Short mmCIF file of C-alpha atoms in Angstrom, two decimals:
data_model
loop_
_atom_site.label_atom_id
_atom_site.label_comp_id
_atom_site.label_asym_id
_atom_site.label_seq_id
_atom_site.Cartn_x
_atom_site.Cartn_y
_atom_site.Cartn_z
CA MET A 1192 29.66 -37.84 27.17
CA SER A 1193 32.58 -37.51 24.13
CA GLU A 1194 31.90 -34.78 21.76
CA ARG A 1195 31.55 -37.09 18.89
CA GLU A 1196 28.28 -38.02 21.00
CA GLU A 1197 26.98 -34.14 21.70
CA LEU A 1198 27.93 -33.35 17.75
CA SER A 1199 25.05 -36.30 17.09
CA PHE A 1200 22.84 -34.02 18.63
CA GLU A 1201 22.57 -31.72 16.97
CA HIS A 1202 20.76 -29.84 14.13
CA ARG A 1203 21.77 -29.85 10.75
CA LEU A 1204 18.10 -28.47 9.27
CA LEU A 1205 18.20 -28.90 4.83
CA LEU A 1206 15.10 -27.17 2.79
CA ARG A 1207 15.26 -28.46 0.09
CA GLN A 1208 12.88 -30.09 -3.16
CA LEU A 1209 11.23 -33.31 -2.50
CA GLU A 1210 11.52 -35.89 -5.22
CA LEU A 1211 10.86 -39.53 -5.29
CA LYS A 1212 13.35 -41.37 -2.77
CA ASP A 1213 11.69 -39.16 -0.16
CA TYR A 1214 8.53 -41.11 -0.47
CA LYS A 1215 8.96 -43.66 3.09
CA GLU A 1216 10.10 -41.05 5.20
CA VAL A 1217 7.32 -39.28 4.02
CA LYS A 1218 4.70 -41.86 4.11
CA GLU A 1219 6.04 -42.03 7.81
CA ILE A 1220 4.66 -38.42 8.52
CA MET A 1221 1.69 -38.61 7.08
CA GLU A 1222 0.56 -42.22 9.39
CA ILE A 1223 1.18 -40.28 11.51
CA VAL A 1224 -0.29 -37.17 11.04
CA TYR A 1225 -3.25 -38.01 10.28
CA SER A 1226 -3.72 -41.61 11.58
CA SER A 1227 -7.68 -40.27 11.85
CA ILE A 1228 -8.20 -39.30 8.82
CA ASP A 1229 -7.06 -41.58 5.64
CA GLY A 1230 -3.05 -41.89 6.53
CA ALA A 1231 -0.73 -41.33 4.11
CA TRP A 1232 -0.75 -41.00 0.26
CA THR A 1233 -0.01 -43.56 -2.33
CA ARG A 1234 3.28 -43.75 -3.30
CA LYS A 1235 1.57 -43.64 -7.22
CA GLU A 1236 0.18 -40.19 -6.12
CA PHE A 1237 2.45 -39.39 -4.54
CA SER A 1238 5.05 -39.85 -8.09
CA ASN A 1239 2.34 -37.76 -9.49
CA LEU A 1240 2.16 -34.77 -7.76
CA LEU A 1241 5.72 -34.66 -8.54
CA LYS A 1242 5.38 -35.21 -11.92
CA LYS A 1243 2.87 -32.56 -12.65
CA PHE A 1244 4.86 -30.26 -10.12
CA PRO A 1245 8.76 -30.74 -8.91
CA GLU A 1246 9.31 -27.12 -7.35
CA GLY A 1247 5.36 -26.61 -5.71
CA GLN A 1248 6.93 -29.69 -3.42
CA ILE A 1249 9.55 -29.05 -0.92
CA CYS A 1250 10.74 -30.68 2.67
CA ILE A 1251 12.96 -29.53 5.37
CA GLU A 1252 15.12 -32.90 6.79
CA ASP A 1253 17.66 -32.44 9.83
CA ASN A 1254 20.35 -34.78 9.62
CA GLY A 1255 19.12 -36.53 6.31
CA LYS A 1256 15.95 -37.49 7.39
CA VAL A 1257 13.16 -35.53 6.10
CA VAL A 1258 10.67 -34.15 8.95
CA ALA A 1259 8.85 -32.49 7.17
CA ALA A 1260 6.92 -31.35 4.55
CA ALA A 1261 4.79 -29.26 2.49
CA LEU A 1262 2.47 -29.12 -0.77
CA SER A 1263 1.26 -27.82 -3.77
CA ILE A 1264 0.61 -27.06 -6.98
CA ILE A 1265 -1.66 -24.44 -9.42
CA VAL A 1266 -4.98 -23.85 -10.83
CA ASP A 1267 -7.14 -21.12 -12.28
CA TYR A 1268 -8.76 -20.69 -9.09
CA ASP A 1269 -11.36 -19.31 -11.88
CA GLU A 1270 -12.79 -22.71 -12.13
CA TYR A 1271 -13.70 -23.74 -9.01
CA GLY A 1272 -14.59 -20.73 -7.06
CA ASP A 1273 -14.89 -20.30 -3.48
CA LYS A 1274 -16.88 -23.41 -3.00
CA HIS A 1275 -15.12 -26.63 -3.97
CA THR A 1276 -13.96 -29.86 -1.35
CA TYR A 1277 -10.37 -31.69 -1.25
CA GLU A 1278 -11.35 -34.51 -3.88
CA GLN A 1279 -12.39 -31.14 -6.25
CA ILE A 1280 -8.90 -30.04 -5.93
CA ILE A 1281 -6.71 -32.88 -5.99
CA ASP A 1282 -8.15 -34.70 -8.53
CA LYS A 1283 -8.61 -38.23 -6.79
CA GLY A 1284 -4.51 -37.83 -6.34
CA SER A 1285 -3.67 -37.86 -10.16
CA PHE A 1286 -3.36 -33.60 -10.52
CA LYS A 1287 -4.66 -33.01 -13.39
CA THR A 1288 -5.61 -30.23 -11.86
CA HIS A 1289 -2.29 -28.30 -11.66
CA ASP A 1290 -2.44 -26.50 -14.35
CA PRO A 1291 1.12 -23.51 -15.15
CA GLU A 1292 -0.78 -21.23 -16.62
CA GLY A 1293 -2.66 -20.36 -13.02
CA ASP A 1294 -2.84 -17.77 -11.52
CA THR A 1295 -3.15 -18.84 -7.91
CA LEU A 1296 -0.57 -21.58 -5.68
CA TYR A 1297 -3.26 -24.72 -3.24
CA GLY A 1298 -1.45 -25.55 -0.44
CA ILE A 1299 -2.63 -29.29 -0.14
CA ASP A 1300 -0.66 -29.80 2.69
CA VAL A 1301 2.09 -29.21 4.80
CA PHE A 1302 2.93 -31.14 7.96
CA VAL A 1303 5.66 -31.94 10.03
CA HIS A 1304 6.92 -34.36 12.35
CA PRO A 1305 5.38 -34.73 16.43
CA ASP A 1306 9.25 -34.71 16.77
CA TYR A 1307 10.23 -31.08 15.72
CA ARG A 1308 7.32 -29.13 16.14
CA ASN A 1309 9.20 -26.92 18.59
CA LEU A 1310 12.21 -26.10 15.64
CA ARG A 1311 8.97 -23.44 13.96
CA LEU A 1312 9.54 -26.00 10.83
CA GLY A 1313 6.27 -25.26 9.04
CA ARG A 1314 7.53 -21.73 9.55
CA ARG A 1315 9.88 -22.19 7.28
CA LEU A 1316 8.18 -23.82 4.72
CA TYR A 1317 5.33 -21.66 4.51
CA ASP A 1318 7.95 -18.62 4.22
CA ALA A 1319 9.51 -20.75 1.41
CA ARG A 1320 6.30 -20.73 -0.33
CA LYS A 1321 5.02 -17.79 -0.57
CA GLU A 1322 8.57 -16.40 -2.35
CA ILE A 1323 8.02 -19.90 -5.28
CA CYS A 1324 4.27 -17.99 -4.95
CA GLU A 1325 6.34 -14.25 -5.94
CA LYS A 1326 9.26 -15.99 -7.78
CA LEU A 1327 6.41 -17.51 -10.44
CA ASN A 1328 3.97 -13.72 -9.41
CA LEU A 1329 0.96 -15.77 -8.90
CA ARG A 1330 -1.89 -13.46 -7.43
CA GLY A 1331 -1.39 -15.79 -3.45
CA ILE A 1332 -1.87 -19.10 -1.66
CA ILE A 1333 -5.49 -20.09 -1.23
CA ALA A 1334 -5.83 -23.86 0.81
CA GLY A 1335 -8.24 -25.58 3.19
CA GLY A 1336 -7.67 -26.05 6.10
CA ARG A 1337 -8.44 -28.05 9.10
CA ILE A 1338 -9.69 -26.63 12.81
CA PRO A 1339 -9.52 -29.58 14.40
CA GLY A 1340 -9.59 -27.33 17.97
CA TYR A 1341 -12.75 -27.59 17.19
CA LYS A 1342 -14.35 -30.95 17.83
CA ASP A 1343 -14.36 -29.15 22.72
CA TYR A 1344 -16.26 -26.73 20.94
CA ALA A 1345 -18.92 -28.00 18.47
CA ASN A 1346 -21.29 -28.72 20.71
CA LYS A 1347 -21.57 -25.17 22.09
CA LEU A 1348 -20.39 -22.92 19.93
CA THR A 1349 -20.85 -22.95 15.51
CA PRO A 1350 -18.34 -22.70 13.43
CA ALA A 1351 -18.05 -19.11 12.46
CA LYS A 1352 -18.54 -18.23 15.99
CA TYR A 1353 -15.17 -20.53 16.80
CA ILE A 1354 -12.64 -19.39 14.02
CA GLU A 1355 -13.35 -15.80 15.56
CA MET A 1356 -12.70 -16.15 18.79
CA VAL A 1357 -9.95 -18.15 17.50
CA ARG A 1358 -9.51 -15.15 15.15
CA ASN A 1359 -9.50 -12.59 19.28
CA LYS A 1360 -6.58 -15.10 20.58
CA GLU A 1361 -9.67 -16.30 23.12
CA LEU A 1362 -9.18 -19.81 22.02
CA SER A 1363 -5.86 -22.32 20.12
CA ASP A 1364 -6.95 -23.81 17.12
CA PRO A 1365 -3.23 -26.24 15.84
CA VAL A 1366 -4.15 -25.52 13.13
CA LEU A 1367 -6.30 -22.30 12.10
CA SER A 1368 -4.13 -20.38 15.44
CA PHE A 1369 -0.60 -20.78 13.60
CA GLN A 1370 -1.89 -19.85 9.90
CA LEU A 1371 -3.55 -17.19 11.16
CA SER A 1372 0.08 -15.80 12.98
CA ASN A 1373 1.32 -16.31 8.89
CA ASP A 1374 -0.26 -13.99 7.37
CA PHE A 1375 -3.37 -15.35 5.88
CA HIS A 1376 -7.02 -14.89 6.36
CA VAL A 1377 -9.87 -16.71 5.92
CA ARG A 1378 -12.36 -15.82 3.36
CA ARG A 1379 -14.86 -18.69 4.13
CA ILE A 1380 -16.13 -21.22 5.89
CA LEU A 1381 -16.68 -24.67 3.89
CA LYS A 1382 -18.09 -27.28 4.52
CA GLY A 1383 -17.82 -30.99 4.09
CA TYR A 1384 -13.90 -29.57 2.77
CA LEU A 1385 -12.44 -32.85 3.81
CA PRO A 1386 -15.55 -34.83 4.80
CA ASP A 1387 -14.00 -37.36 7.34
CA ASP A 1388 -12.04 -35.25 9.06
CA LYS A 1389 -14.37 -35.57 12.19
CA ASP A 1390 -12.33 -33.23 14.76
CA SER A 1391 -13.54 -29.97 12.04
CA ARG A 1392 -16.84 -32.05 11.84
CA ALA A 1393 -16.14 -31.41 8.18
CA TYR A 1394 -15.18 -28.35 8.40
CA ALA A 1395 -12.68 -26.21 7.23
CA THR A 1396 -11.38 -22.37 6.52
CA LEU A 1397 -10.90 -21.09 3.26
CA LEU A 1398 -7.91 -19.02 3.87
CA GLU A 1399 -5.79 -16.64 1.21
CA TRP A 1400 -2.28 -15.18 1.98
CA ILE A 1401 -1.61 -12.51 -1.34
CA ASN A 1402 1.00 -12.27 -3.20
CA VAL A 1403 1.71 -7.89 -3.37
CA TYR A 1404 3.86 -8.53 -5.56
CA TYR A 1405 1.87 -10.23 -7.78
CA GLU A 1406 2.27 -7.66 -11.60
CA GLU A 1407 -0.80 -8.55 -13.86
CA GLN A 1408 0.61 -9.55 -17.01
CA GLU A 1409 0.20 -7.86 -19.86
CA LYS A 1410 0.48 -9.76 -23.76
CA ASN A 1411 3.69 -7.96 -25.86
CA LYS A 1412 4.18 -5.61 -22.82
CA LEU A 1413 8.23 -6.32 -22.98
CA ILE A 1414 9.14 -2.22 -22.94
CA GLY A 1415 7.32 0.38 -21.28
CA GLY A 1416 5.36 -1.92 -18.19
CA LYS A 1417 5.71 0.56 -14.35
CA LYS A 1418 8.78 0.70 -13.01
CA THR A 1419 9.50 -1.21 -9.34
CA VAL A 1420 12.79 1.21 -8.28
CA VAL A 1421 11.45 5.14 -9.43
CA ARG A 1422 15.36 7.41 -9.77
CA ILE A 1423 14.04 10.68 -8.89
CA GLY A 1424 16.11 14.18 -9.24
CA ILE A 1425 14.38 17.03 -7.61
CA VAL A 1426 16.23 21.01 -7.84
CA GLN A 1427 16.95 23.19 -4.59
CA TRP A 1428 16.98 26.63 -7.25
CA GLN A 1429 18.39 30.18 -7.00
CA MET A 1430 16.83 33.01 -7.09
CA ARG A 1431 18.75 34.87 -9.27
CA ALA A 1432 18.33 38.24 -10.88
CA ILE A 1433 16.93 37.77 -14.72
CA LYS A 1434 17.38 39.67 -18.39
CA ASP A 1435 14.61 38.15 -19.90
CA ILE A 1436 12.41 34.63 -20.49
CA ASP A 1437 14.61 33.06 -22.40
CA ASP A 1438 17.78 33.79 -19.69
CA PHE A 1439 15.06 31.69 -17.70
CA MET A 1440 14.26 28.75 -19.75
CA GLN A 1441 18.33 28.48 -20.44
CA GLN A 1442 18.59 27.72 -16.18
CA VAL A 1443 15.63 25.39 -15.75
CA GLU A 1444 17.38 23.17 -19.67
CA PHE A 1445 20.40 23.25 -17.44
CA PHE A 1446 18.68 21.34 -14.30
CA VAL A 1447 16.90 19.16 -16.91
CA ASP A 1448 19.66 17.78 -19.34
CA THR A 1449 21.77 17.66 -15.79
CA VAL A 1450 19.23 15.79 -14.08
CA SER A 1451 17.78 13.63 -16.89
CA SER A 1452 21.99 12.76 -17.52
CA TYR A 1453 21.93 10.97 -14.93
CA LYS A 1454 18.63 9.56 -16.15
CA SER A 1455 16.38 9.99 -13.38
CA ASP A 1456 12.76 8.93 -14.46
CA ILE A 1457 11.23 12.96 -13.04
CA VAL A 1458 12.68 15.83 -11.81
CA MET A 1459 10.71 18.84 -9.39
CA PHE A 1460 11.75 21.91 -9.12
CA PRO A 1461 10.16 24.87 -6.23
CA GLU A 1462 7.15 26.45 -5.61
CA PHE A 1463 7.25 30.10 -7.62
CA PHE A 1464 10.91 28.33 -8.95
CA ASN A 1465 9.72 31.52 -11.70
CA ALA A 1466 9.52 34.61 -8.75
CA PRO A 1467 12.36 36.30 -10.66
CA LEU A 1468 10.15 36.96 -13.26
CA MET A 1469 8.07 39.09 -11.92
CA ALA A 1470 11.40 41.34 -11.27
CA LEU A 1471 11.17 42.30 -14.94
CA SER A 1472 7.62 44.13 -14.17
CA ASN A 1473 7.16 47.46 -13.46
CA GLU A 1474 4.62 47.02 -10.86
CA ASP A 1475 4.02 48.61 -8.40
CA THR A 1476 2.75 46.79 -6.19
CA PRO A 1477 2.75 42.76 -4.94
CA SER A 1478 -0.86 41.39 -5.78
CA GLU A 1479 -0.02 43.94 -9.32
CA ALA A 1480 4.05 41.83 -9.79
CA ILE A 1481 2.26 38.20 -9.68
CA ARG A 1482 -0.09 38.53 -12.31
CA SER A 1483 1.92 40.25 -14.66
CA MET A 1484 4.61 37.18 -13.52
CA ALA A 1485 1.53 35.39 -14.69
CA GLU A 1486 1.12 35.97 -18.02
CA TYR A 1487 4.33 34.21 -18.50
CA THR A 1488 2.70 30.96 -17.07
CA GLU A 1489 1.29 29.32 -20.19
CA GLU A 1490 4.46 29.75 -21.95
CA ILE A 1491 6.73 28.48 -19.62
CA ARG A 1492 4.68 25.18 -19.52
CA GLU A 1493 4.61 24.94 -23.41
CA ARG A 1494 8.56 24.66 -22.82
CA MET A 1495 8.37 22.57 -19.77
CA ILE A 1496 6.50 20.23 -22.31
CA HIS A 1497 8.03 20.91 -25.11
CA LEU A 1498 11.74 19.47 -22.27
CA ALA A 1499 10.49 16.48 -20.85
CA LEU A 1500 10.01 15.44 -24.65
CA SER A 1501 13.62 16.53 -25.64
CA TYR A 1502 15.50 14.77 -22.59
CA ASN A 1503 12.52 12.16 -22.32
CA ILE A 1504 11.92 13.22 -18.25
CA ASN A 1505 8.73 13.14 -16.33
CA ILE A 1506 8.94 17.89 -15.17
CA ILE A 1507 6.68 18.55 -12.70
CA ALA A 1508 7.40 22.85 -13.46
CA GLY A 1509 7.42 24.25 -9.85
CA SER A 1510 4.35 26.37 -8.98
CA MET A 1511 3.46 29.51 -10.81
CA PRO A 1512 0.77 31.72 -11.11
CA GLU A 1513 -2.24 31.89 -12.85
CA TYR A 1514 -4.96 34.18 -13.63
CA TYR A 1515 -8.18 33.66 -15.43
CA ASP A 1516 -12.44 35.22 -14.52
CA ASN A 1517 -10.27 38.06 -12.73
CA LYS A 1518 -8.78 35.30 -9.84
CA LEU A 1519 -5.88 34.19 -9.46
CA TYR A 1520 -4.57 31.24 -8.71
CA ASN A 1521 -1.15 29.02 -7.57
CA VAL A 1522 -0.91 26.16 -9.71
CA SER A 1523 1.38 23.23 -10.43
CA TYR A 1524 1.74 21.66 -13.57
CA LEU A 1525 2.89 17.75 -14.31
CA CYS A 1526 4.78 17.79 -17.59
CA ARG A 1527 5.11 13.65 -18.84
CA ARG A 1528 7.77 12.41 -21.38
CA ASP A 1529 4.47 11.35 -23.87
CA GLY A 1530 3.88 14.76 -24.90
CA THR A 1531 0.62 14.93 -22.64
CA TYR A 1532 0.35 17.70 -18.42
CA ASP A 1533 -1.62 17.83 -15.85
CA SER A 1534 -1.79 20.31 -13.57
CA GLN A 1535 -2.30 19.58 -9.52
CA TYR A 1536 -4.21 23.63 -7.81
CA LYS A 1537 -2.66 24.81 -4.60
CA LEU A 1538 -6.23 23.94 -2.99
CA HIS A 1539 -5.39 26.23 1.30
CA VAL A 1540 -3.86 29.96 0.73
CA THR A 1541 -1.65 31.01 3.26
CA PRO A 1542 -2.32 34.38 4.70
CA ASP A 1543 0.83 35.99 3.59
CA GLU A 1544 -0.79 34.78 0.31
CA SER A 1545 -4.44 35.90 0.75
CA HIS A 1546 -2.96 39.89 1.52
CA TYR A 1547 -0.36 40.20 -0.63
CA TRP A 1548 -1.54 38.87 -3.74
CA GLY A 1549 -5.32 38.31 -2.75
CA MET A 1550 -4.88 34.33 -4.23
CA ARG A 1551 -7.85 32.64 -3.96
CA GLY A 1552 -7.23 28.16 -3.18
CA GLY A 1553 -8.49 25.44 -5.92
CA HIS A 1554 -10.79 23.11 -5.46
CA LYS A 1555 -9.95 19.76 -6.63
CA LEU A 1556 -7.46 16.91 -5.82
CA LYS A 1557 -5.66 14.66 -8.23
CA ILE A 1558 -4.13 11.39 -8.59
CA PHE A 1559 -1.88 10.80 -11.80
CA ASP A 1560 -0.90 7.85 -13.71
CA THR A 1561 1.96 8.34 -14.36
CA ASP A 1562 5.03 5.32 -16.35
CA ILE A 1563 6.81 6.05 -13.02
CA GLY A 1564 3.86 4.44 -10.63
CA LYS A 1565 1.10 6.73 -8.60
CA ILE A 1566 2.02 9.95 -7.70
CA GLY A 1567 0.40 13.02 -5.34
CA ILE A 1568 1.43 17.16 -6.17
CA LEU A 1569 0.48 18.37 -2.60
CA ILE A 1570 2.23 22.43 -2.26
CA CYS A 1571 3.37 23.74 0.56
CA TYR A 1572 1.43 24.45 2.38
CA ASP A 1573 -0.93 21.63 1.65
CA VAL A 1574 1.41 18.97 3.03
CA GLU A 1575 0.77 20.35 6.64
CA PHE A 1576 -3.21 19.25 6.58
CA PRO A 1577 -3.30 15.78 6.53
CA GLU A 1578 -6.63 15.27 5.28
CA LEU A 1579 -4.96 16.33 1.28
CA ALA A 1580 -2.41 13.63 1.97
CA ARG A 1581 -4.69 10.57 2.83
CA MET A 1582 -6.93 10.81 0.29
CA LEU A 1583 -4.00 10.49 -2.63
CA SER A 1584 -2.76 7.44 -0.84
CA ASP A 1585 -6.68 5.79 -0.66
CA MET A 1586 -6.07 6.25 -4.66
CA ASP A 1587 -2.74 4.10 -4.25
CA MET A 1588 -0.14 7.45 -4.60
CA LYS A 1589 3.40 5.52 -4.30
CA ILE A 1590 5.24 9.00 -4.17
CA LEU A 1591 4.86 11.94 -3.32
CA PHE A 1592 6.44 15.85 -4.72
CA VAL A 1593 6.33 18.46 -1.80
CA PRO A 1594 7.62 22.09 -4.77
CA PHE A 1595 7.98 24.52 -1.42
CA TRP A 1596 8.78 28.10 -1.40
CA THR A 1597 10.06 29.71 2.85
CA ASP A 1598 11.61 32.35 3.61
CA THR A 1599 12.79 31.27 7.31
CA LYS A 1600 13.70 27.98 8.75
CA ASN A 1601 11.03 27.98 10.27
CA ALA A 1602 8.45 27.85 8.59
CA TYR A 1603 10.82 25.33 6.07
CA LEU A 1604 10.28 23.17 9.61
CA ARG A 1605 6.49 23.20 9.41
CA VAL A 1606 7.39 21.91 5.24
CA ARG A 1607 9.47 19.44 6.66
CA LEU A 1608 8.17 18.26 9.62
CA CYS A 1609 4.11 17.93 8.32
CA ALA A 1610 5.85 15.87 4.79
CA GLN A 1611 8.38 13.21 7.03
CA ALA A 1612 4.20 12.61 9.09
CA ARG A 1613 3.17 12.40 5.92
CA ALA A 1614 5.29 9.57 4.23
CA ILE A 1615 5.29 7.59 8.13
CA GLU A 1616 1.11 7.95 8.20
CA ASN A 1617 0.57 7.07 4.47
CA GLU A 1618 3.10 4.42 3.52
CA CYS A 1619 4.99 6.59 0.70
CA TYR A 1620 7.86 8.31 -0.61
CA VAL A 1621 7.69 12.32 0.07
CA ALA A 1622 10.62 14.38 -2.31
CA ILE A 1623 10.14 17.64 -0.98
CA THR A 1624 13.00 20.90 -2.48
CA GLY A 1625 12.81 24.85 -2.35
CA SER A 1626 14.44 28.33 -3.36
CA VAL A 1627 16.98 29.18 -2.18
CA GLY A 1628 18.90 33.10 -2.02
CA ASN A 1629 17.43 36.70 -2.21
CA LEU A 1630 16.06 38.88 -5.10
CA PRO A 1631 16.31 42.48 -3.34
CA LYS A 1632 13.75 44.17 -6.10
CA VAL A 1633 11.12 41.18 -5.94
CA GLU A 1634 8.91 42.66 -3.00
CA ASN A 1635 7.63 39.59 -0.17
CA MET A 1636 9.24 37.17 -1.75
CA ASP A 1637 12.94 39.03 -1.09
CA ILE A 1638 14.57 35.77 1.08
CA GLN A 1639 14.38 32.10 0.56
CA TYR A 1640 15.59 28.91 2.59
CA SER A 1641 15.55 25.58 2.01
CA GLN A 1642 17.12 22.57 2.57
CA SER A 1643 15.49 20.00 0.07
CA ALA A 1644 14.48 16.66 1.22
CA VAL A 1645 13.40 13.14 0.04
CA PHE A 1646 11.31 11.34 2.76
CA SER A 1647 9.95 7.76 3.32
CA PRO A 1648 8.43 5.44 5.82
CA SER A 1649 9.82 4.85 8.68
CA ASP A 1650 11.13 0.80 8.87
CA PHE A 1651 14.13 -1.21 8.30
CA ALA A 1652 13.65 -1.55 5.12
CA PHE A 1653 13.89 1.76 4.90
CA PRO A 1654 17.27 4.08 6.00
CA HIS A 1655 17.43 4.50 9.08
CA ASP A 1656 16.39 7.92 9.80
CA ALA A 1657 14.12 7.69 7.24
CA VAL A 1658 15.71 10.55 5.49
CA VAL A 1659 16.49 8.89 1.56
CA ALA A 1660 18.96 12.17 0.33
CA GLU A 1661 18.95 15.66 1.82
CA ALA A 1662 20.59 18.88 -0.32
CA THR A 1663 22.90 21.37 2.32
CA PRO A 1664 20.74 23.57 3.50
CA ASN A 1665 20.53 27.02 1.63
CA THR A 1666 22.73 25.94 -1.62
CA GLU A 1667 21.90 24.78 -4.66
CA MET A 1668 22.01 22.29 -5.71
CA THR A 1669 20.32 18.95 -7.73
CA LEU A 1670 19.03 15.75 -5.37
CA ILE A 1671 19.73 12.41 -7.88
CA ALA A 1672 18.08 9.36 -5.42
CA ASP A 1673 16.38 5.90 -6.31
CA LEU A 1674 12.97 4.95 -4.57
CA ASP A 1675 12.73 1.19 -4.36
CA LEU A 1676 8.23 1.05 -4.93
CA ASP A 1677 8.09 -3.13 -3.45
CA LEU A 1678 9.44 -1.80 -0.49
CA LEU A 1679 5.92 0.14 0.12
CA LYS A 1680 3.85 -2.93 -1.22
CA ASP A 1681 6.18 -5.51 1.25
CA LEU A 1682 5.13 -2.73 4.47
CA ASN A 1683 1.86 -1.95 3.71
CA THR A 1684 1.15 -6.23 4.10
CA ALA A 1685 4.41 -6.59 7.14
CA GLY A 1686 5.60 -3.60 8.00
CA SER A 1687 6.64 -3.36 11.74
CA VAL A 1688 3.28 -1.22 12.39
CA ARG A 1689 0.69 -0.99 9.37
CA ASN A 1690 -0.38 2.73 9.26
CA LEU A 1691 -3.26 2.26 6.36
CA LYS A 1692 -4.43 -0.84 7.72
CA ASP A 1693 -4.69 -0.51 10.87
CA ARG A 1694 -7.38 2.26 10.69
CA ARG A 1695 -10.22 2.12 12.63
CA ARG A 1696 -12.96 2.77 9.50
CA ASP A 1697 -15.83 1.71 12.09
CA LEU A 1698 -15.23 5.12 13.96
CA TYR A 1699 -14.56 7.52 11.82
CA ASN A 1700 -13.73 8.75 7.80
CA LEU A 1701 -12.51 10.67 5.38
CA SER A 1702 -14.70 11.98 2.84
CA TRP A 1703 -14.24 15.06 0.39
CA VAL A 1704 -16.76 18.04 -0.35
CA MET A 1705 -17.42 19.24 -3.46
CA ARG A 1706 -18.62 23.04 -4.09
CA LYS A 1707 -21.43 23.35 -5.21
CA ASP A 1708 -20.39 25.26 -7.82
CA GLU A 1709 -17.37 23.08 -9.52
#
């Protein structure tokens, strides 16, 4: 065989939009595929569909010949609901049901020439449909799916049992098995969807694929919408001697100014970053010194709110001691750039914090709504308790911020390794930052160890080591990192593993038990 003859057997596949001139080849395929139902559409019906929604009609050609196609329209799904028929959707081939302002892509048909079914062309068409759905910002794809394999089991199984066995891979159906493998799920069973479909016994599955990138449209929302790429800044803070609170705030403002100049959306300081203020007190014991430092907390918070407004950046003010009702707490303040603020108390107190300072744990876990999405804050030791991050994840947290203070490397590694685990378990980003340097006159906080970092889940779309950025150990510096929130959506639905979706809720659950006196 000559080289030219060999080339004639090679495939040349092209994915493109259908045109009216393709009708003859489309009809040929439909006559073969749907010989047991109604065969092909008329030329007028095909033309109607192209006029209504040309972008939704796609095909794959091989060496210039159409060998597979997918047809769809846009509908306002609330008008039809879950109980409808195929005829209602296509409106007798007029497709007047197509609504450019609708919210759902409705899959009218997918067919592949039998000679090409070993090339996985159906998967290519489904992927192209999903791309259309995402680009048009539609909620998802709905389709009525035949179950032709049911004809062999109709006398033994109900449609529901048959579908369950196909889902569990105990049986295989030429249509349903393919659809399930393409991330569609069965929403319900339709009776009488295609009355002439004898193989399916007139039953069909109502299938749904959810577009995780869908964004609810807000009228006239030209500015101020939620970001999909967030720039964060974290400060690895040098502990140093200070003269007074103004000297301390001058250092704080320097870093806020610096991180803001890089157009960051948020900046985080470490746990007890205001510890140098303890050296200003004349108290004899650590417990008295930290209570003296707590007197500055309210002023620092107010000045942080002012900085957030002035520099147009959200600020996580590390953590600071707060003393009221004769009780000492460790609290982190979120100072938003719109002038509002909120707080998260440290829930778990370390043995040293209890022994030296008499510190207590808080009682509430919060999720924070911000202009960069939903975030959580866990102070140091709290990140070592996986239940907290999982509860925040169930509240749709996308980024977890962990201000910490550790004195030695082994203490630091407890925080770091647990933070990395939280990122993987909860399919979120986790940022950690601590302090470096020494404070000779501050008992129980005299040495520091830190290597600030930003962690991601571990999958192909993220850095190979699941570390977005990390600082030089024990050196004062800042980290700036861009976090793509859309990658988290994709991970949740199509990741190599899906920690959140694959939980065995039939075996266990997680609940918050609030103290009765709170």
